[in-house]
Amino acid sequence: MSMEPPPATDAGHRPSLRSSLLSNWVSLGGLVVASGSLFSFLLLFALDALAPSGNPYIGVLAYLISPAFLILGFGLMGFGLVLIRRQRRRLAVTTRQPLLLVDLSRPRDRRNLLILITLGACFLLLTAIGSYRSYHFTESVTFCGQACHQVMKPEHTTYLHSPHARVSCSECHIGPGATWYVKAKISGLYQVYATLFDKYPRPIRTPISNLRPAQETCERCHWPQKFVGNLDRTYAHYLTDRTNTSYSVRLLLKVGGGDPTHGPVSGIHWHMSVANKVEYIATDAQHQVIPWVRMTNPQGVVTEYRTKEFTNDPAKLVIRTMDCMDCHNRPSHIFQTPNEAVDLALQLGRLDTNLAFIKKEAVAVLTQPYSTEEVALQGIATTLHSKYSAVPPSELEATIAVVQQIYTNNFFPEMKADWRVYPRNIGHKDWAGCFRCHDGQHKSADGKQAINANDCKSCHVILAERRGAELEQVGPQGLQFKHPEEGWEGMKCSDCHTGGN
Ligand code: HEC
Ligand code: HEC
Ligand code: HEC
Ligand code: HEC
Ligand code: HEC
Ligand code: HEC
């Protein structure tokens, strides 16, 4: 605003800001867009504040789309003003006039200025609230998990059934600090593009390259020094025979701890001790094949372990340092294997163990390839009806519903996402997991020392196993593992167990 004295020919000749704005189409369009989006923002804001369910689309509209249009509107208004000013200059080169002229001695100018300031202040306030809400919104589970519904459905659904269902996506995927927020939004922009133009991979590949290190996410809530000690866990299973024979294992997991001031450095969390460093080389993208491991102990003694096949020079490959995520790689997106999910349903009595071969049939029908969820749910119903044609259909309905629910919670054919593509590294039954290193094949250079393995008691003791009365008898010394079938020894469990058989 320039404060030049008014020229003598003021009234009538000089166009006011309002008339400048109204006399060109571009600005007028901008004004309409801006006021429209402001109005829609207010409306959506009210809706969002009042609607308890928090529909994700309202959020996207209110905090992303309408502010974008508001800015566009203002841009257009400004652009129109510049245009008309140029045009007027060209028409009347001689009478150079300032675009806007304010004379505080005139009541009209004082009033206009006051209105302008009030409107400006209101606008700024609204923008402030709006952008604050936008910030929170883009950090929310709704935005991450539901806004691009189809793409994130597998991760969102599995997350809702995980121990971290109350931890927001951004706590693990972004963490604190502006740098990562901006990084995440920049990669987010690409993701929006990929979603809109259908360019995203199916399934979404892991490990995600821009995941923040565990030290900056997990360890903000989980104190790595904590001494966990022993955990008592029971793994309930059922065989694929006619009677769905139950087969459980009760383990005392020696999780221990990695910090000498809070308990002996021992057990599985020995890996987390700051004093020990374990590094490794993985030859595949998902870190399932680990032929080389290097350990540095508290005294600084370095031991290299490698498998016979690995003859490369480690210095030429990417060496990673082990952290929480190398074991807990699925803390939140836990795609249950069909085996696990059916076992759980049987254990809870949701599936009836008296139904002949139900373990086998349920797993079989779940592992079939289906093109969409709808086709799958239909297929499950049809197959089970035909397999159990002797059972009255009304009695079969509940069974079918349970199997369908297992499917909905763990299988996402549209995204090609299920347990098969997302290995879980904790344990060793269905994936190599711990046995990627603890398989007795990783030897030191002199060939004498191997990463401790196949000693079934180093990580856990079997307290009880099998079923019924036998499962009640606890053996504190640890029992011998009684595998249901012969011929398993000396192999990796995952050579036979895939989670779907
Ligand atoms: C407890 C921490 C945690 C939370 C909470 C979390 N994630 Fe993840 N997420 C991870 C980890 C760790 C990985 C990487 C897994 C890997 O590399 O194998 C991952 C992977 C992913 C992937 C890649 C595909 C896949 O399944 O591996 C997507 C997409 C994803 N998360 C989205 C989300 C969304 C959306 C939410 C919220 C609804 C969320 N995450 C909440 C930890 C978390
Ligand atoms: C914002 C805090 C927060 C973050 C970040 C977080 N967690 Fe957790 N985590 C929790 C809480 C809370 C629980 C306990 C849930 C319960 O017991 O109800 C938990 C539970 C766990 C458990 C035990 C699960 C079980 O089966 O009981 C593991 C393992 C775990 N978290 C690993 C991780 C890993 C790995 C990461 C990083 C990828 C991570 N957490 C990030 C808060 C967090
Ligand atoms: C060598 C593999 C390994 C590493 C590395 C590891 N953990 Fe664990 N952790 C385990 C196993 C195995 C358990 C037993 C529970 C289970 O099977 O889920 C466990 C249990 C836990 C639990 C549950 C404890 C409870 O009381 O229920 C938490 C929390 C946890 N780990 C957090 C972490 C964090 C945080 C890190 C990284 C600083 C980490 N872990 C690193 C293997 C590991
Ligand atoms: C990247 C390779 C690697 C992976 C994966 C791995 N470990 Fe280890 N682990 C090691 C190395 C190396 C040592 C040290 C070997 C030694 O001292 O002989 C070790 C030692 C141990 C020890 C002995 C600690 C002590 O008190 O001396 C336990 C227990 C253990 N690991 C459990 C696990 C469990 C459980 C898993 C899977 C959840 C696992 N490890 C996954 C490399 C690995
Ligand atoms: C390097 C450590 C380690 C060694 C060695 C080890 N285990 Fe395990 N085992 C684990 C962990 C960790 C789990 C828990 C996995 C989980 O929580 O999902 C487990 C789970 C199991 C389970 C229950 C799996 C299920 O889903 O029902 C059985 C059975 C088992 N182990 C048997 C054995 C036998 C037999 C051996 C010896 C050949 C052995 N383990 C050696 C770490 C180990
Ligand atoms: C040579 C192949 C083979 C190997 C190796 C093997 N298993 Fe099995 N396992 C089987 C078969 C076959 C069954 C019976 C499946 C059925 O009837 O459902 C079975 C059943 C089981 C069961 C009970 C039922 C179920 O489906 O969970 C457990 C638990 C089990 N195995 C654990 C292990 C563990 C832990 C290891 C590694 C230490 C292992 N197995 C190695 C073939 C194998």
Coordinates of N, CA and C and ligand atoms in Angstrom, one line a residue, residues 253-255 265-271 277-281 290 292-295 303 305 322 326-328 425-428 432-438 442 449-452 458-460, ligand 4:
L253 N 10.9 -68.8 27.3 CA 11.8 -68.1 26.4 C 12.8 -67.3 27.2
K254 N 14.0 -67.6 27.0 CA 15.1 -66.8 27.8 C 15.4 -65.5 27.1
V255 N 14.5 -64.6 27.3 CA 14.7 -63.3 26.7 C 15.9 -62.5 27.3
V265 N 23.8 -59.9 31.6 CA 23.7 -59.8 30.1 C 23.6 -61.2 29.6
S266 N 22.4 -61.6 29.1 CA 22.2 -63.0 28.8 C 21.0 -63.2 27.9
G267 N 20.8 -64.4 27.4 CA 19.6 -64.7 26.7 C 19.5 -64.1 25.4
I268 N 18.3 -64.0 24.9 CA 18.0 -63.5 23.5 C 18.4 -62.0 23.4
H269 N 18.0 -61.3 24.4 CA 18.3 -59.8 24.3 C 19.8 -59.5 24.5
W270 N 20.6 -60.5 24.7 CA 22.0 -60.3 24.7 C 22.4 -59.5 23.4
H271 N 21.7 -59.8 22.4 CA 22.0 -59.1 21.1 C 21.9 -57.6 21.2
K277 N 28.5 -56.2 19.5 CA 28.1 -55.7 18.2 C 28.0 -56.9 17.2
V278 N 26.8 -57.0 16.6 CA 26.7 -58.1 15.6 C 26.4 -57.4 14.3
E279 N 27.2 -57.7 13.3 CA 27.0 -57.2 12.0 C 26.8 -58.3 11.0
Y280 N 26.1 -58.1 9.9 CA 25.8 -59.2 9.0 C 25.7 -58.7 7.5
I281 N 25.8 -59.6 6.6 CA 25.6 -59.3 5.2 C 24.4 -60.2 4.7
I290 N 21.6 -65.0 5.1 CA 22.7 -64.2 5.8 C 23.9 -65.2 5.8
W292 N 27.1 -64.3 6.1 CA 28.3 -63.7 6.8 C 27.9 -62.9 8.0
V293 N 28.5 -63.2 9.1 CA 28.2 -62.5 10.4 C 29.6 -62.1 11.0
R294 N 29.6 -60.9 11.6 CA 30.8 -60.5 12.4 C 30.4 -60.1 13.8
M295 N 31.1 -60.6 14.7 CA 30.7 -60.2 16.1 C 31.9 -59.6 16.8
T303 N 35.2 -61.7 15.8 CA 35.1 -63.0 15.2 C 34.2 -62.9 13.9
Y305 N 32.1 -65.0 11.1 CA 31.5 -66.3 10.8 C 31.0 -66.3 9.4
M322 N 23.0 -55.2 13.5 CA 21.8 -55.8 14.0 C 21.1 -54.9 14.9
D326 N 15.8 -56.5 13.2 CA 16.2 -57.7 12.6 C 15.5 -59.0 13.2
C327 N 15.0 -58.8 14.4 CA 14.1 -59.9 15.0 C 12.7 -59.5 14.9
H328 N 12.4 -58.3 15.5 CA 11.0 -57.8 15.5 C 10.6 -57.0 14.3
N425 N 10.7 -62.6 11.4 CA 12.0 -63.1 11.8 C 12.1 -63.6 13.2
I426 N 11.0 -63.4 14.0 CA 11.1 -63.9 15.4 C 10.9 -65.4 15.3
G427 N 11.7 -66.2 16.1 CA 11.4 -67.6 16.0 C 12.1 -68.3 14.8
H428 N 11.6 -69.5 14.5 CA 12.3 -70.3 13.4 C 11.4 -71.3 12.8
A432 N 13.1 -68.9 8.3 CA 14.4 -69.2 8.9 C 14.6 -68.4 10.2
G433 N 14.2 -67.2 10.3 CA 14.3 -66.4 11.5 C 15.7 -66.4 12.2
C434 N 15.7 -66.9 13.4 CA 17.0 -67.0 14.2 C 17.9 -67.9 13.5
F435 N 17.4 -69.0 12.8 CA 18.2 -69.9 12.1 C 18.9 -69.4 10.9
R436 N 18.6 -68.2 10.5 CA 19.4 -67.5 9.4 C 20.9 -67.5 9.8
C437 N 21.1 -67.3 11.2 CA 22.5 -67.3 11.7 C 22.8 -68.6 12.5
H438 N 21.8 -68.9 13.4 CA 22.0 -70.0 14.4 C 21.6 -71.3 13.7
H442 N 27.4 -71.5 10.2 CA 28.2 -70.3 10.1 C 29.4 -70.5 11.0
Q449 N 34.8 -72.7 15.6 CA 33.7 -72.1 16.3 C 32.5 -71.9 15.4
A450 N 31.3 -72.2 15.8 CA 30.1 -71.9 15.0 C 29.1 -71.0 15.9
I451 N 28.3 -70.2 15.3 CA 27.3 -69.5 16.1 C 26.4 -70.6 16.7
N452 N 26.2 -70.5 18.0 CA 25.6 -71.6 18.8 C 24.3 -71.9 18.1
S458 N 19.4 -73.3 24.3 CA 20.1 -72.1 24.5 C 19.1 -70.9 24.4
C459 N 18.0 -71.0 23.7 CA 17.1 -69.9 23.6 C 15.8 -70.1 24.5
H460 N 15.5 -71.3 24.7 CA 14.3 -71.6 25.5 C 14.4 -73.0 26.0
Ligands
HEC4 C1 22.5 -61.9 12.0 C2 22.8 -63.1 12.7 C3 22.0 -63.5 13.9 C4 20.6 -63.6 14.0 C5 19.6 -63.3 12.9 C6 20.3 -64.0 15.3 N1 21.5 -64.2 16.1 FE1 21.6 -64.8 18.0 N2 23.6 -64.6 17.9 C7 24.4 -64.2 16.8 C8 25.8 -64.2 17.1 C9 26.9 -63.9 16.2 C10 25.9 -64.6 18.5 C11 27.1 -64.8 19.3 C12 27.6 -66.2 19.0 C13 28.6 -66.7 20.0 O1 29.1 -66.0 20.8 O2 29.0 -67.8 19.8 C14 24.5 -64.8 19.0 C15 24.2 -65.2 20.2 C16 22.9 -65.5 20.7 C17 22.6 -66.0 22.0 C18 23.6 -66.4 23.1 C19 23.8 -65.2 24.0 C20 24.8 -65.5 25.1 O3 24.3 -65.5 26.2 O4 25.9 -65.8 24.8 C21 21.2 -66.2 22.0 C22 20.4 -66.7 23.2 C23 20.7 -65.8 20.7 N3 21.8 -65.4 19.9 C24 19.4 -65.9 20.4 C25 18.9 -65.5 19.1 C26 17.5 -65.5 18.8 C27 16.3 -66.0 19.6 C28 17.4 -65.1 17.5 C29 16.1 -64.9 16.6 C30 15.0 -64.2 17.2 C31 18.7 -64.7 17.0 N4 19.6 -65.0 18.1 C32 19.0 -64.3 15.8 C33 23.8 -63.9 15.6 C34 22.5 -63.9 15.2

